[in-house]
CSV table of C-alpha atoms and ligand atoms in Angstrom, one decimal:
chain,number,residue,atom,x,y,z
A,1,UNK,CA,0.0,0.0,0.0
A,2,UNK,CA,1.3,3.4,-0.9
A,3,UNK,CA,1.0,6.8,0.8
A,4,UNK,CA,1.4,10.1,-0.9
A,5,UNK,CA,4.1,10.2,-3.5
A,6,UNK,CA,7.3,11.6,-1.9
A,7,UNK,CA,7.5,15.4,-2.1
A,8,UNK,CA,3.7,15.8,-2.2
A,9,UNK,CA,2.5,18.9,-0.3
A,10,UNK,CA,1.0,17.9,3.0
A,11,UNK,CA,-0.3,21.3,4.0
A,12,UNK,CA,-1.2,23.3,1.0
A,13,UNK,CA,-1.7,27.0,0.5
A,14,UNK,CA,-5.3,27.7,1.2
A,15,UNK,CA,-5.5,25.0,3.9
A,16,UNK,CA,-8.7,25.9,5.7
A,17,UNK,CA,-7.1,25.2,9.1
A,18,UNK,CA,-4.5,27.8,8.4
A,19,UNK,CA,-2.4,28.4,11.5
A,20,UNK,CA,-4.4,25.8,13.4
A,21,UNK,CA,-3.4,23.1,11.0
A,22,UNK,CA,-2.2,20.2,13.1
A,23,UNK,CA,0.3,19.4,10.4
A,24,UNK,CA,2.1,22.6,11.2
A,25,UNK,CA,2.3,21.8,14.9
A,26,UNK,CA,3.2,18.2,14.5
A,27,UNK,CA,6.2,16.7,12.8
A,28,UNK,CA,5.1,14.1,10.3
A,29,UNK,CA,8.0,11.8,10.2
A,30,UNK,CA,6.1,9.0,8.4
A,31,UNK,CA,2.8,8.8,6.5
A,32,UNK,CA,1.0,6.2,8.7
A,33,UNK,CA,-1.2,3.9,6.5
A,34,UNK,CA,-4.8,3.4,7.6
A,35,UNK,CA,-7.6,1.5,5.9
A,36,UNK,CA,-11.2,2.7,6.2
A,37,UNK,CA,-13.7,0.0,5.5
A,38,UNK,CA,-17.1,1.4,4.3
A,39,UNK,CA,-17.5,4.4,1.9
A,40,UNK,CA,-20.8,5.8,3.1
A,41,UNK,CA,-21.0,9.3,4.6
A,42,UNK,CA,-19.3,8.1,7.8
A,43,UNK,CA,-16.4,6.4,6.0
A,44,UNK,CA,-15.8,9.2,3.6
A,45,UNK,CA,-15.9,11.8,6.4
A,46,UNK,CA,-13.5,9.7,8.4
A,47,UNK,CA,-11.2,9.4,5.4
A,48,UNK,CA,-11.3,13.1,4.9
A,49,UNK,CA,-10.2,14.0,8.5
A,50,UNK,CA,-7.6,11.2,8.5
A,51,UNK,CA,-6.1,12.4,5.2
A,52,UNK,CA,-6.1,16.0,6.5
A,53,UNK,CA,-4.2,14.9,9.6
A,54,UNK,CA,-1.5,13.3,7.5
A,55,UNK,CA,-2.5,9.6,7.4
A,56,UNK,CA,-2.1,7.7,4.1
A,57,UNK,CA,-5.7,6.5,3.7
A,58,UNK,CA,-7.1,3.6,1.7
A,59,UNK,CA,-10.9,3.6,1.4
A,60,UNK,CA,-12.5,0.2,0.8
A,61,UNK,CA,-16.1,-0.7,-0.1
A,62,UNK,CA,-17.9,-3.7,-1.5
A,63,UNK,CA,-19.9,-1.4,-3.8
A,64,UNK,CA,-18.5,0.0,-6.9
A,65,UNK,CA,-18.3,3.6,-5.6
A,66,UNK,CA,-19.0,5.7,-2.6
A,67,UNK,CA,-22.4,6.1,-0.9
A,68,UNK,CA,-24.2,3.2,-2.5
A,69,UNK,CA,-25.5,1.9,0.9
A,70,UNK,CA,-27.8,3.8,3.3
A,71,UNK,CA,-26.1,7.1,2.5
A,72,UNK,CA,-27.3,7.0,-1.1
A,73,UNK,CA,-30.8,8.6,-1.1
A,74,UNK,CA,-31.7,9.4,2.5
A,75,UNK,CA,-33.7,12.4,3.6
A,76,UNK,CA,-30.8,14.7,2.7
A,77,UNK,CA,-31.3,16.9,5.7
A,78,UNK,CA,-28.4,18.3,7.7
A,79,UNK,CA,-30.5,18.7,10.8
A,80,UNK,CA,-28.1,20.5,13.1
A,81,UNK,CA,-30.9,21.8,15.3
A,82,UNK,CA,-33.0,18.7,15.4
A,83,UNK,CA,-30.5,16.0,16.4
A,84,UNK,CA,-33.1,14.3,18.7
A,85,UNK,CA,-32.6,10.7,20.0
A,86,UNK,CA,-35.1,8.3,18.4
A,87,UNK,CA,-35.9,6.8,21.8
A,88,UNK,CA,-37.9,9.4,23.8
A,89,UNK,CA,-40.6,9.5,26.5
A,90,UNK,CA,-43.1,10.5,23.8
A,91,UNK,CA,-42.2,7.5,21.6
A,92,UNK,CA,-42.7,5.3,24.7
A,93,UNK,CA,-46.1,6.7,25.3
A,94,UNK,CA,-46.9,6.2,21.6
A,95,UNK,CA,-45.6,2.6,21.6
A,96,UNK,CA,-48.9,0.8,22.3
A,97,UNK,CA,-50.5,2.4,19.3
A,98,UNK,CA,-47.4,1.5,17.1
A,99,UNK,CA,-47.6,-2.1,18.3
A,100,UNK,CA,-51.3,-2.2,17.5
A,101,UNK,CA,-50.5,-1.0,14.0
A,102,UNK,CA,-52.4,2.3,14.4
A,103,UNK,CA,-49.5,4.5,13.2
A,104,UNK,CA,-48.6,3.7,9.6
A,105,UNK,CA,-45.3,5.5,9.9
A,106,UNK,CA,-44.0,2.7,12.0
A,107,UNK,CA,-44.0,-1.0,11.6
A,108,UNK,CA,-42.6,-3.3,14.3
A,109,UNK,CA,-42.3,-7.0,13.5
A,110,UNK,CA,-41.2,-8.6,16.8
A,111,UNK,CA,-38.3,-11.1,16.3
A,112,UNK,CA,-37.2,-14.0,18.4
A,113,UNK,CA,-33.5,-13.2,17.6
A,114,UNK,CA,-31.8,-12.6,21.0
A,115,UNK,CA,-29.9,-9.7,19.6
A,116,UNK,CA,-33.2,-8.0,18.6
A,117,UNK,CA,-34.6,-8.6,22.1
A,118,UNK,CA,-31.5,-7.1,23.8
A,119,UNK,CA,-31.5,-4.2,21.4
A,120,UNK,CA,-35.3,-3.6,22.1
A,121,UNK,CA,-34.9,-3.7,25.9
A,122,UNK,CA,-31.9,-1.3,25.7
A,123,UNK,CA,-33.9,1.0,23.4
A,124,UNK,CA,-36.7,1.1,26.0
A,125,UNK,CA,-34.3,2.0,28.8
A,126,UNK,CA,-32.7,4.7,26.6
A,127,UNK,CA,-36.1,6.2,26.0
A,128,UNK,CA,-36.6,7.2,29.7
A,129,UNK,CA,-36.6,11.0,30.2
A,130,UNK,CA,-33.0,11.6,31.6
A,131,UNK,CA,-31.3,9.2,29.2
A,132,UNK,CA,-33.1,10.5,26.2
A,133,UNK,CA,-32.2,14.1,26.9
A,134,UNK,CA,-28.5,13.2,27.6
A,135,UNK,CA,-28.5,11.3,24.3
A,136,UNK,CA,-30.0,14.3,22.4
A,137,UNK,CA,-27.4,16.6,23.9
A,138,UNK,CA,-24.6,14.3,22.7
A,139,UNK,CA,-26.1,14.2,19.2
A,140,UNK,CA,-26.5,18.0,19.1
A,141,UNK,CA,-22.8,18.4,20.0
A,142,UNK,CA,-21.8,16.0,17.1
A,143,UNK,CA,-24.1,17.8,14.7
A,144,UNK,CA,-22.7,21.2,15.6
A,145,UNK,CA,-19.2,19.8,15.0
A,146,UNK,CA,-20.3,18.6,11.6
A,147,UNK,CA,-21.6,22.0,10.8
A,148,UNK,CA,-18.3,23.7,11.6
A,149,UNK,CA,-16.2,21.0,9.7
A,150,UNK,CA,-18.4,21.2,6.7
A,151,UNK,CA,-17.4,24.8,6.3
A,152,UNK,CA,-13.8,23.6,6.2
A,153,UNK,CA,-14.6,21.0,3.5
A,154,UNK,CA,-16.4,23.6,1.4
A,155,UNK,CA,-13.5,26.1,1.8
A,156,UNK,CA,-11.1,23.5,0.7
A,157,UNK,CA,-13.0,21.7,-2.2
A,158,UNK,CA,-15.4,22.9,-4.8
A,159,UNK,CA,-18.1,20.3,-4.3
A,160,UNK,CA,-21.4,20.2,-6.1
A,161,UNK,CA,-24.1,18.4,-4.1
A,162,UNK,CA,-27.1,20.8,-4.2
A,163,UNK,CA,-26.1,22.1,-0.8
A,164,UNK,CA,-28.3,24.8,0.6
A,165,UNK,CA,-28.6,26.4,4.1
A,166,UNK,CA,-32.4,26.7,3.6
A,167,UNK,CA,-33.6,26.1,7.2
A,168,UNK,CA,-36.0,23.6,8.4
A,169,UNK,CA,-39.6,23.7,9.7
A,170,UNK,CA,-41.2,21.1,11.9
A,171,UNK,CA,-45.0,21.1,11.7
A,172,UNK,CA,-46.8,20.4,15.0
A,173,UNK,CA,-50.4,19.3,14.4
A,174,UNK,CA,-51.5,20.0,18.0
A,175,UNK,CA,-50.3,21.8,21.1
A,176,UNK,CA,-50.0,18.3,22.8
A,177,UNK,CA,-47.6,17.2,20.1
A,178,UNK,CA,-45.4,20.2,20.7
A,179,UNK,CA,-45.5,19.8,24.5
A,180,UNK,CA,-44.1,16.3,24.2
A,181,UNK,CA,-40.9,17.7,22.9
A,182,UNK,CA,-40.8,20.7,25.2
A,183,UNK,CA,-37.7,19.4,27.2
A,184,UNK,CA,-35.7,19.0,24.1
A,185,UNK,CA,-36.7,22.5,23.0
A,186,UNK,CA,-35.5,23.9,26.3
A,187,UNK,CA,-32.2,22.0,26.0
A,188,UNK,CA,-31.6,23.4,22.6
A,189,UNK,CA,-32.3,27.0,23.7
A,190,UNK,CA,-29.8,26.5,26.6
A,191,UNK,CA,-27.2,25.3,24.0
A,192,UNK,CA,-27.7,28.5,22.0
A,193,UNK,CA,-29.2,26.7,19.0
A,194,UNK,CA,-31.3,29.1,16.9
A,195,UNK,CA,-34.9,28.0,16.7
A,196,UNK,CA,-38.0,30.2,16.3
A,197,UNK,CA,-41.6,29.2,17.2
A,198,UNK,CA,-44.0,30.5,14.5
A,199,UNK,CA,-47.7,30.4,13.9
A,200,UNK,CA,-48.9,29.1,10.6
A,201,UNK,CA,-49.3,32.5,9.0
A,202,UNK,CA,-45.7,33.6,10.0
A,203,UNK,CA,-44.3,30.3,8.7
A,204,UNK,CA,-46.2,30.6,5.4
A,205,UNK,CA,-44.7,34.0,4.9
A,206,UNK,CA,-41.2,32.4,5.0
A,207,UNK,CA,-42.2,29.2,3.2
A,208,UNK,CA,-45.2,29.7,0.9
A,209,UNK,CA,-45.5,25.9,0.2
A,210,UNK,CA,-47.1,25.6,3.6
A,211,UNK,CA,-50.3,27.1,2.1
A,212,UNK,CA,-50.8,23.8,0.2
A,213,UNK,CA,-50.7,21.7,3.4
A,214,UNK,CA,-54.2,20.3,4.0
A,215,UNK,CA,-54.3,19.7,7.7
A,216,UNK,CA,-54.3,22.0,10.8
A,217,UNK,CA,-50.9,23.2,12.0
A,218,UNK,CA,-50.8,24.3,15.7
A,219,UNK,CA,-47.3,25.8,15.4
A,220,UNK,CA,-44.1,25.5,13.5
A,221,UNK,CA,-40.5,25.2,14.9
A,222,UNK,CA,-38.2,26.9,12.4
A,223,UNK,CA,-34.4,26.3,12.5
A,224,UNK,CA,-32.9,28.8,10.0
A,225,UNK,CA,-29.4,27.3,10.2
A,226,UNK,CA,-30.3,23.8,9.1
A,227,UNK,CA,-29.3,22.7,5.6
A,228,UNK,CA,-29.9,20.1,3.0
A,229,UNK,CA,-27.7,18.5,0.3
A,230,UNK,CA,-27.3,15.2,-1.6
A,231,UNK,CA,-25.1,12.9,0.5
A,232,UNK,CA,-24.2,10.6,-2.4
A,233,UNK,CA,-22.9,13.5,-4.6
A,234,UNK,CA,-21.0,14.8,-1.6
A,235,UNK,CA,-19.3,11.5,-1.0
A,236,UNK,CA,-18.4,11.0,-4.7
A,237,UNK,CA,-17.1,14.6,-5.1
A,238,UNK,CA,-15.1,14.5,-1.8
A,239,UNK,CA,-13.5,11.1,-2.6
A,240,UNK,CA,-12.4,12.5,-6.0
A,241,UNK,CA,-11.0,15.6,-4.2
A,242,UNK,CA,-9.2,13.4,-1.7
A,243,UNK,CA,-7.7,11.2,-4.4
A,244,UNK,CA,-6.4,14.3,-6.2
A,245,UNK,CA,-5.2,16.4,-3.3
A,246,UNK,CA,-4.2,13.8,-0.6
A,247,UNK,CA,-3.4,10.7,-2.6
A,248,UNK,CA,-6.3,8.8,-1.2
A,249,UNK,CA,-6.3,5.2,-2.5
A,250,UNK,CA,-9.6,3.4,-3.2
A,251,UNK,CA,-10.5,-0.3,-3.4
A,252,UNK,CA,-14.1,-0.5,-4.6
A,253,UNK,CA,-16.2,-3.5,-5.6
A,254,UNK,CA,-14.4,-5.7,-3.0
A,255,UNK,CA,-16.1,-7.3,0.0
A,256,UNK,CA,-13.9,-7.5,3.1
A,257,UNK,CA,-14.3,-11.0,4.6
A,258,UNK,CA,-12.3,-10.7,7.7
A,259,UNK,CA,-9.9,-8.6,9.8
A,260,UNK,CA,-6.6,-10.5,10.3
A,261,UNK,CA,-4.8,-10.0,13.5
A,262,UNK,CA,-1.5,-11.3,15.1
A,263,UNK,CA,-0.7,-11.2,18.7
A,264,UNK,CA,-3.5,-8.9,19.6
A,265,UNK,CA,-2.6,-6.4,16.8
A,266,UNK,CA,-4.4,-5.8,13.5
A,267,UNK,CA,-2.4,-7.3,10.6
A,268,UNK,CA,-4.6,-6.6,7.6
A,269,UNK,CA,-7.8,-7.5,5.7
A,270,UNK,CA,-8.9,-10.6,3.8
A,271,UNK,CA,-11.3,-10.1,0.8
A,272,UNK,CA,-13.8,-12.3,-0.9
A,273,UNK,CA,-12.2,-11.9,-4.3
A,274,UNK,CA,-8.8,-10.2,-4.1
A,275,UNK,CA,-5.4,-10.6,-2.4
A,276,UNK,CA,-5.2,-9.5,1.2
A,277,UNK,CA,-4.2,-6.1,2.3
A,278,UNK,CA,-1.6,-5.7,5.0
A,279,UNK,CA,-2.2,-2.9,7.4
A,280,UNK,CA,-1.9,-2.4,11.2
A,281,UNK,CA,-4.5,0.4,11.4
A,282,UNK,CA,-8.1,-0.2,10.3
A,283,UNK,CA,-11.3,1.8,10.8
A,284,UNK,CA,-14.7,0.1,10.4
A,285,UNK,CA,-17.5,2.3,9.1
A,286,UNK,CA,-19.8,-0.3,7.7
A,287,UNK,CA,-23.1,1.1,9.0
A,288,UNK,CA,-25.5,-1.7,10.0
A,289,UNK,CA,-23.3,-4.5,8.6
A,290,UNK,CA,-21.3,-5.8,11.6
A,291,UNK,CA,-20.7,-9.4,10.4
A,292,UNK,CA,-17.1,-8.7,9.6
A,293,UNK,CA,-16.3,-7.9,13.2
A,294,UNK,CA,-15.2,-10.8,15.6
A,295,UNK,CA,-17.6,-11.7,18.4
A,296,UNK,CA,-15.4,-9.8,20.8
A,297,UNK,CA,-15.7,-6.7,18.7
A,298,UNK,CA,-19.2,-7.1,17.4
A,299,UNK,CA,-21.5,-4.7,19.3
A,300,UNK,CA,-24.0,-7.5,20.1
A,301,UNK,CA,-27.5,-6.0,20.4
A,302,UNK,CA,-26.0,-2.5,19.9
A,303,UNK,CA,-27.1,-1.9,16.2
A,304,UNK,CA,-30.3,-2.9,14.6
A,305,UNK,CA,-31.4,-1.8,11.1
A,306,UNK,CA,-34.5,0.5,10.9
A,307,UNK,CA,-35.7,0.5,7.4
A,308,UNK,CA,-37.0,3.6,5.6
A,309,UNK,CA,-38.0,4.8,2.2
A,310,UNK,CA,-37.4,7.8,0.0
A,311,UNK,CA,-38.4,9.1,-3.4
A,312,UNK,CA,-36.9,11.9,-5.5
A,313,UNK,CA,-39.1,13.7,-7.8
A,314,UNK,CA,-39.0,16.8,-10.1
A,315,UNK,CA,-40.0,20.0,-8.2
A,316,UNK,CA,-43.1,21.8,-9.3
A,317,UNK,CA,-43.0,25.7,-9.2
A,318,UNK,CA,-44.7,25.7,-5.8
A,319,UNK,CA,-42.0,23.4,-4.3
A,320,UNK,CA,-40.6,24.3,-0.9
A,321,UNK,CA,-37.2,25.8,-0.4
A,322,UNK,CA,-37.2,25.2,3.4
A,323,UNK,CA,-36.9,21.6,4.5
A,324,UNK,CA,-40.2,20.5,6.1
A,325,UNK,CA,-40.9,17.7,8.6
A,326,UNK,CA,-44.6,16.7,8.6
A,327,UNK,CA,-44.8,15.4,12.2
A,328,UNK,CA,-48.3,14.0,11.7
A,329,UNK,CA,-47.2,11.6,8.9
A,330,UNK,CA,-43.5,11.5,10.0
A,331,UNK,CA,-42.3,12.4,6.5
A,332,UNK,CA,-39.6,14.9,5.6
A,333,UNK,CA,-39.3,17.0,2.4
A,334,UNK,CA,-36.1,18.7,1.2
A,335,UNK,CA,-35.4,20.8,-1.8
A,336,UNK,CA,-32.4,19.5,-3.9
A,337,UNK,CA,-31.9,21.8,-6.9
A,338,UNK,CA,-34.7,21.1,-9.3
A,339,UNK,CA,-35.9,18.1,-7.3
A,340,UNK,CA,-37.7,17.3,-4.0
A,341,UNK,CA,-36.4,14.5,-1.8
A,342,UNK,CA,-39.1,12.9,0.4
A,343,UNK,CA,-38.3,10.4,3.1
A,344,UNK,CA,-40.1,8.5,5.8
A,345,UNK,CA,-41.3,5.3,7.5
A,346,UNK,CA,-39.5,3.4,10.2
A,347,UNK,CA,-39.8,-0.4,9.9
A,348,UNK,CA,-38.2,-2.5,12.6
A,349,UNK,CA,-38.1,-6.3,11.9
A,350,UNK,CA,-35.8,-8.8,10.3
A,351,UNK,CA,-32.1,-8.0,10.2
A,352,UNK,CA,-31.9,-8.3,6.4
A,353,UNK,CA,-34.3,-5.8,5.0
A,354,UNK,CA,-36.0,-5.9,1.6
A,355,UNK,CA,-37.9,-3.3,-0.4
A,356,UNK,CA,-41.6,-3.7,0.3
A,357,UNK,CA,-43.9,-2.4,-2.4
A,358,UNK,CA,-46.8,-2.1,0.0
A,359,UNK,CA,-44.9,0.1,2.4
A,360,UNK,CA,-43.5,2.3,-0.4
A,361,UNK,CA,-47.1,2.8,-1.8
A,362,UNK,CA,-48.3,3.8,1.6
A,363,UNK,CA,-45.4,6.2,2.0
A,364,UNK,CA,-46.0,7.7,-1.5
A,365,UNK,CA,-49.7,8.3,-1.0
A,366,UNK,CA,-49.1,9.9,2.4
A,367,UNK,CA,-46.5,12.2,0.8
A,368,UNK,CA,-48.9,13.2,-2.0
A,369,UNK,CA,-51.6,13.8,0.6
A,370,UNK,CA,-49.3,16.2,2.5
A,371,UNK,CA,-47.5,18.1,-0.2
A,372,UNK,CA,-48.5,16.6,-3.6
A,373,UNK,CA,-48.7,20.1,-5.1
A,374,UNK,CA,-44.9,20.5,-4.8
A,375,UNK,CA,-43.6,17.6,-6.8
A,376,UNK,CA,-44.3,15.6,-10.0
A,377,UNK,CA,-46.0,12.4,-9.0
A,378,UNK,CA,-47.6,11.4,-12.2
A,379,UNK,CA,-46.0,8.8,-14.4
A,380,UNK,CA,-43.0,6.6,-13.5
A,381,UNK,CA,-40.4,9.3,-12.7
A,382,UNK,CA,-40.3,8.9,-9.0
A,383,UNK,CA,-36.9,7.7,-7.8
A,384,UNK,CA,-38.0,5.0,-5.3
A,385,UNK,CA,-35.4,3.9,-2.8
A,386,UNK,CA,-35.1,2.1,0.5
A,387,UNK,CA,-32.3,1.9,3.1
A,388,UNK,CA,-31.7,0.7,6.6
A,389,UNK,CA,-30.7,3.2,9.3
A,390,UNK,CA,-28.0,1.6,11.6
A,391,UNK,CA,-29.7,2.4,14.9
A,392,UNK,CA,-28.2,2.0,18.4
A,393,UNK,CA,-30.6,1.9,21.4
A,394,UNK,CA,-29.3,5.3,22.5
A,395,UNK,CA,-29.0,6.8,19.0
A,396,UNK,CA,-25.4,7.6,19.9
A,397,UNK,CA,-22.9,6.3,17.3
A,398,UNK,CA,-20.3,3.7,18.5
A,399,UNK,CA,-16.9,5.4,18.2
A,400,UNK,CA,-14.3,3.4,20.1
A,401,UNK,CA,-11.2,1.2,19.7
A,402,UNK,CA,-11.8,-2.5,18.9
A,403,UNK,CA,-10.5,-5.3,21.1
A,404,UNK,CA,-7.4,-5.8,19.0
A,405,UNK,CA,-4.8,-3.0,18.8
A,406,UNK,CA,-5.1,-0.9,15.7
A,407,UNK,CA,-8.8,-1.5,15.2
A,408,UNK,CA,-11.4,1.3,15.5
A,409,UNK,CA,-15.2,1.4,15.1
A,410,UNK,CA,-17.2,4.4,13.8
A,411,UNK,CA,-20.8,3.1,13.2
A,412,UNK,CA,-24.4,3.1,14.3
A,413,UNK,CA,-25.4,6.6,13.2
A,414,UNK,CA,-29.1,5.8,13.0
A,415,UNK,CA,-31.5,8.4,11.7
A,416,UNK,CA,-28.9,11.1,11.6
A,417,UNK,CA,-25.7,9.8,9.9
A,418,UNK,CA,-25.5,12.6,7.3
A,419,UNK,CA,-25.9,15.2,10.1
A,420,UNK,CA,-23.3,13.6,12.4
A,421,UNK,CA,-20.7,12.3,9.9
A,422,UNK,CA,-18.0,14.9,10.3
A,423,UNK,CA,-18.5,15.4,14.0
A,424,UNK,CA,-18.1,11.6,14.5
A,425,UNK,CA,-15.1,11.6,12.2
A,426,UNK,CA,-13.5,14.2,14.4
A,427,UNK,CA,-14.0,12.0,17.5
A,428,UNK,CA,-12.6,9.1,15.6
A,429,UNK,CA,-9.5,11.1,14.6
A,430,UNK,CA,-8.9,12.2,18.2
A,431,UNK,CA,-9.1,8.6,19.3
A,432,UNK,CA,-6.8,7.3,16.6
A,433,UNK,CA,-4.3,10.2,16.9
A,434,UNK,CA,-4.4,9.9,20.7
A,435,UNK,CA,-3.7,6.1,20.7
A,436,UNK,CA,-1.6,5.8,17.6
A,437,UNK,CA,0.1,9.2,17.6
A,438,UNK,CA,3.5,7.9,18.9
A,439,UNK,CA,3.4,4.9,16.6
A,440,UNK,CA,2.4,7.0,13.7
A,441,UNK,CA,5.5,9.0,13.9
A,442,UNK,CA,3.6,12.1,15.0
A,443,UNK,CA,5.1,14.2,17.8
A,444,UNK,CA,4.3,17.7,19.0
A,445,UNK,CA,6.9,20.2,17.8
B,501,LIG,C1,-35.1,6.7,4.7
B,501,LIG,C2,-33.9,7.3,5.4
B,501,LIG,C3,-33.9,8.7,5.6
B,501,LIG,C4,-32.8,9.3,6.2
B,501,LIG,N1,-32.7,10.7,6.3
B,501,LIG,C5,-31.6,11.3,6.9
B,501,LIG,C6,-31.5,12.7,6.9
B,501,LIG,O1,-32.4,13.4,6.4
B,501,LIG,N2,-30.5,13.2,7.6
B,501,LIG,C7,-29.5,12.4,8.2
B,501,LIG,O2,-28.6,13.0,8.8
B,501,LIG,N3,-29.6,11.1,8.1
B,501,LIG,C8,-30.6,10.5,7.5
B,501,LIG,N4,-30.7,9.1,7.4
B,501,LIG,C9,-29.6,8.3,8.1
B,501,LIG,C10,-28.4,8.2,7.3
B,501,LIG,O3,-28.7,7.9,6.0
B,501,LIG,C11,-27.5,7.0,7.9
B,501,LIG,O4,-27.3,7.2,9.2
B,501,LIG,C12,-26.1,7.1,7.2
B,501,LIG,O5,-26.3,6.9,5.8
B,501,LIG,C13,-25.2,5.9,7.7
B,501,LIG,O6,-24.0,6.0,7.0
B,501,LIG,P1,-22.9,5.0,7.1
B,501,LIG,O7,-21.7,5.5,6.3
B,501,LIG,O8,-22.7,4.6,8.5
B,501,LIG,O9,-23.5,3.7,6.4
B,501,LIG,P2,-23.7,3.3,4.9
B,501,LIG,O10,-24.0,4.4,4.0
B,501,LIG,O11,-24.6,2.1,4.8
B,501,LIG,O12,-22.2,2.8,4.5
B,501,LIG,C14,-21.6,1.6,4.9
B,501,LIG,C15,-20.8,1.1,3.8
B,501,LIG,O13,-20.1,-0.1,4.2
B,501,LIG,C16,-20.0,-1.0,3.1
B,501,LIG,N5,-19.7,-2.3,3.7
B,501,LIG,C17,-20.4,-3.0,4.6
B,501,LIG,N6,-19.8,-4.2,4.9
B,501,LIG,C18,-18.8,-4.3,4.0
B,501,LIG,C19,-17.8,-5.2,3.8
B,501,LIG,N7,-17.7,-6.4,4.5
B,501,LIG,N8,-16.8,-5.0,2.9
B,501,LIG,C20,-16.8,-3.8,2.2
B,501,LIG,N9,-17.7,-2.9,2.4
B,501,LIG,C21,-18.7,-3.1,3.3
B,501,LIG,C22,-21.4,-0.9,2.5
B,501,LIG,O14,-21.3,-1.3,1.1
B,501,LIG,C23,-21.7,0.6,2.6
B,501,LIG,O15,-21.3,1.3,1.4
B,501,LIG,C24,-31.7,8.5,6.8
B,501,LIG,C25,-31.8,7.1,6.6
B,501,LIG,C26,-32.9,6.5,5.9
B,501,LIG,C27,-32.9,5.0,5.7
């Protein structure tokens, strides 16, 4: 495996970190190789920060390019001000209705798999008021780090992914629905997160598409700093930039079969259909696929896939600019250039998910009912997609060293991986640099 060609600039003019660049304060005596397995938003963000810190990164994925898993066509929202843990007291209260099949946005198929049962019990415990709020705070911190780091990325690379800081509105159908999230709103205010509570008329002045919404709206929570953008195009463009500017190596279309280790130290990776790769530093960012990890490392009962659906359709003239969450139907709408991305549903059941036509049809008709006037839904032009959110019981991603030396995990980003990706990557980098710094030949000047 090769690092940057010798003589390549490691800290270039225009480096967004300028005088804070760690490469200026550290002596890089050797480009330490690291392999990142998984090229979704989390893997690509991890590769970016590792490259920037002076590591010689190889990015591996079984797909033929970046962001072909769950990161491909998600809701596209960078919800810096939302960041709420999935498990919450209001979800607990709503659980009987969900289990009785009275809320079509959710479908829970109970499994006898012990891993599912452990995950479910832990999820219930994490939904209690104190835990849920602590989890939300953690996610908001990661989201705000992503927001800052995305500015660095955009200053360094010219990326085209229909990125827009268009703000986000959450539509509360009743006062009761709003009250159930009141603690989280107070927490956000105490953290200085910008959110405004609007009535329907005020919100419609900012986003005229709300005039098309057929149901009552009690109030609207508006977060002007939230953004939207296509995660797949972001990943593809950033990988290209990293290849050109940092010498990132890529191995696509190759499934990793196992992580090899010797005497408690990572030694490399074995593939299904290519020669092994030697490496003593490996980062796993494989989303909800944890099969590759040994039993000691596999976070048993810590990640369960929660399936969702999306469609991407041509925008009509009345299409929204601001991202909208219809809380009644639990569907999100985001404007992406001349298209609208719509996402929703949370199906919890078998570990291996499949596209269900029934569920997609239900999702599609609910989307049309809510904002059908904003996107083209006649004909066969709807980009239908389904993916599995890698959900942990607490909604916090798992960012930690593995059981063998040189192995690191960064997975389990649930409903918010796009929003959390760079913040999580920063945590990962701190962990790797902290533990590996000496061995990597990095020392403070
Ligand atoms: C319907 C829906 C809507 C969503 N909306 C939003 C949103 O609006 N905002 C937001 O922030 N988040 C959203 N999310 C969540 C977000 O999409 C995920 O959290 C995020 O994509 C997870 O990224 P990842 O990189 O961890 O996983 P992935 O994107 O799944 O990447 C993992 C990669 O690992 C590779 N891989 C796995 N095993 C192996 C192996 N053995 N060898 C080689 N490669 C391997 C896979 O091929 C894959 O490319 C949504 C999710 C869904 C399903």
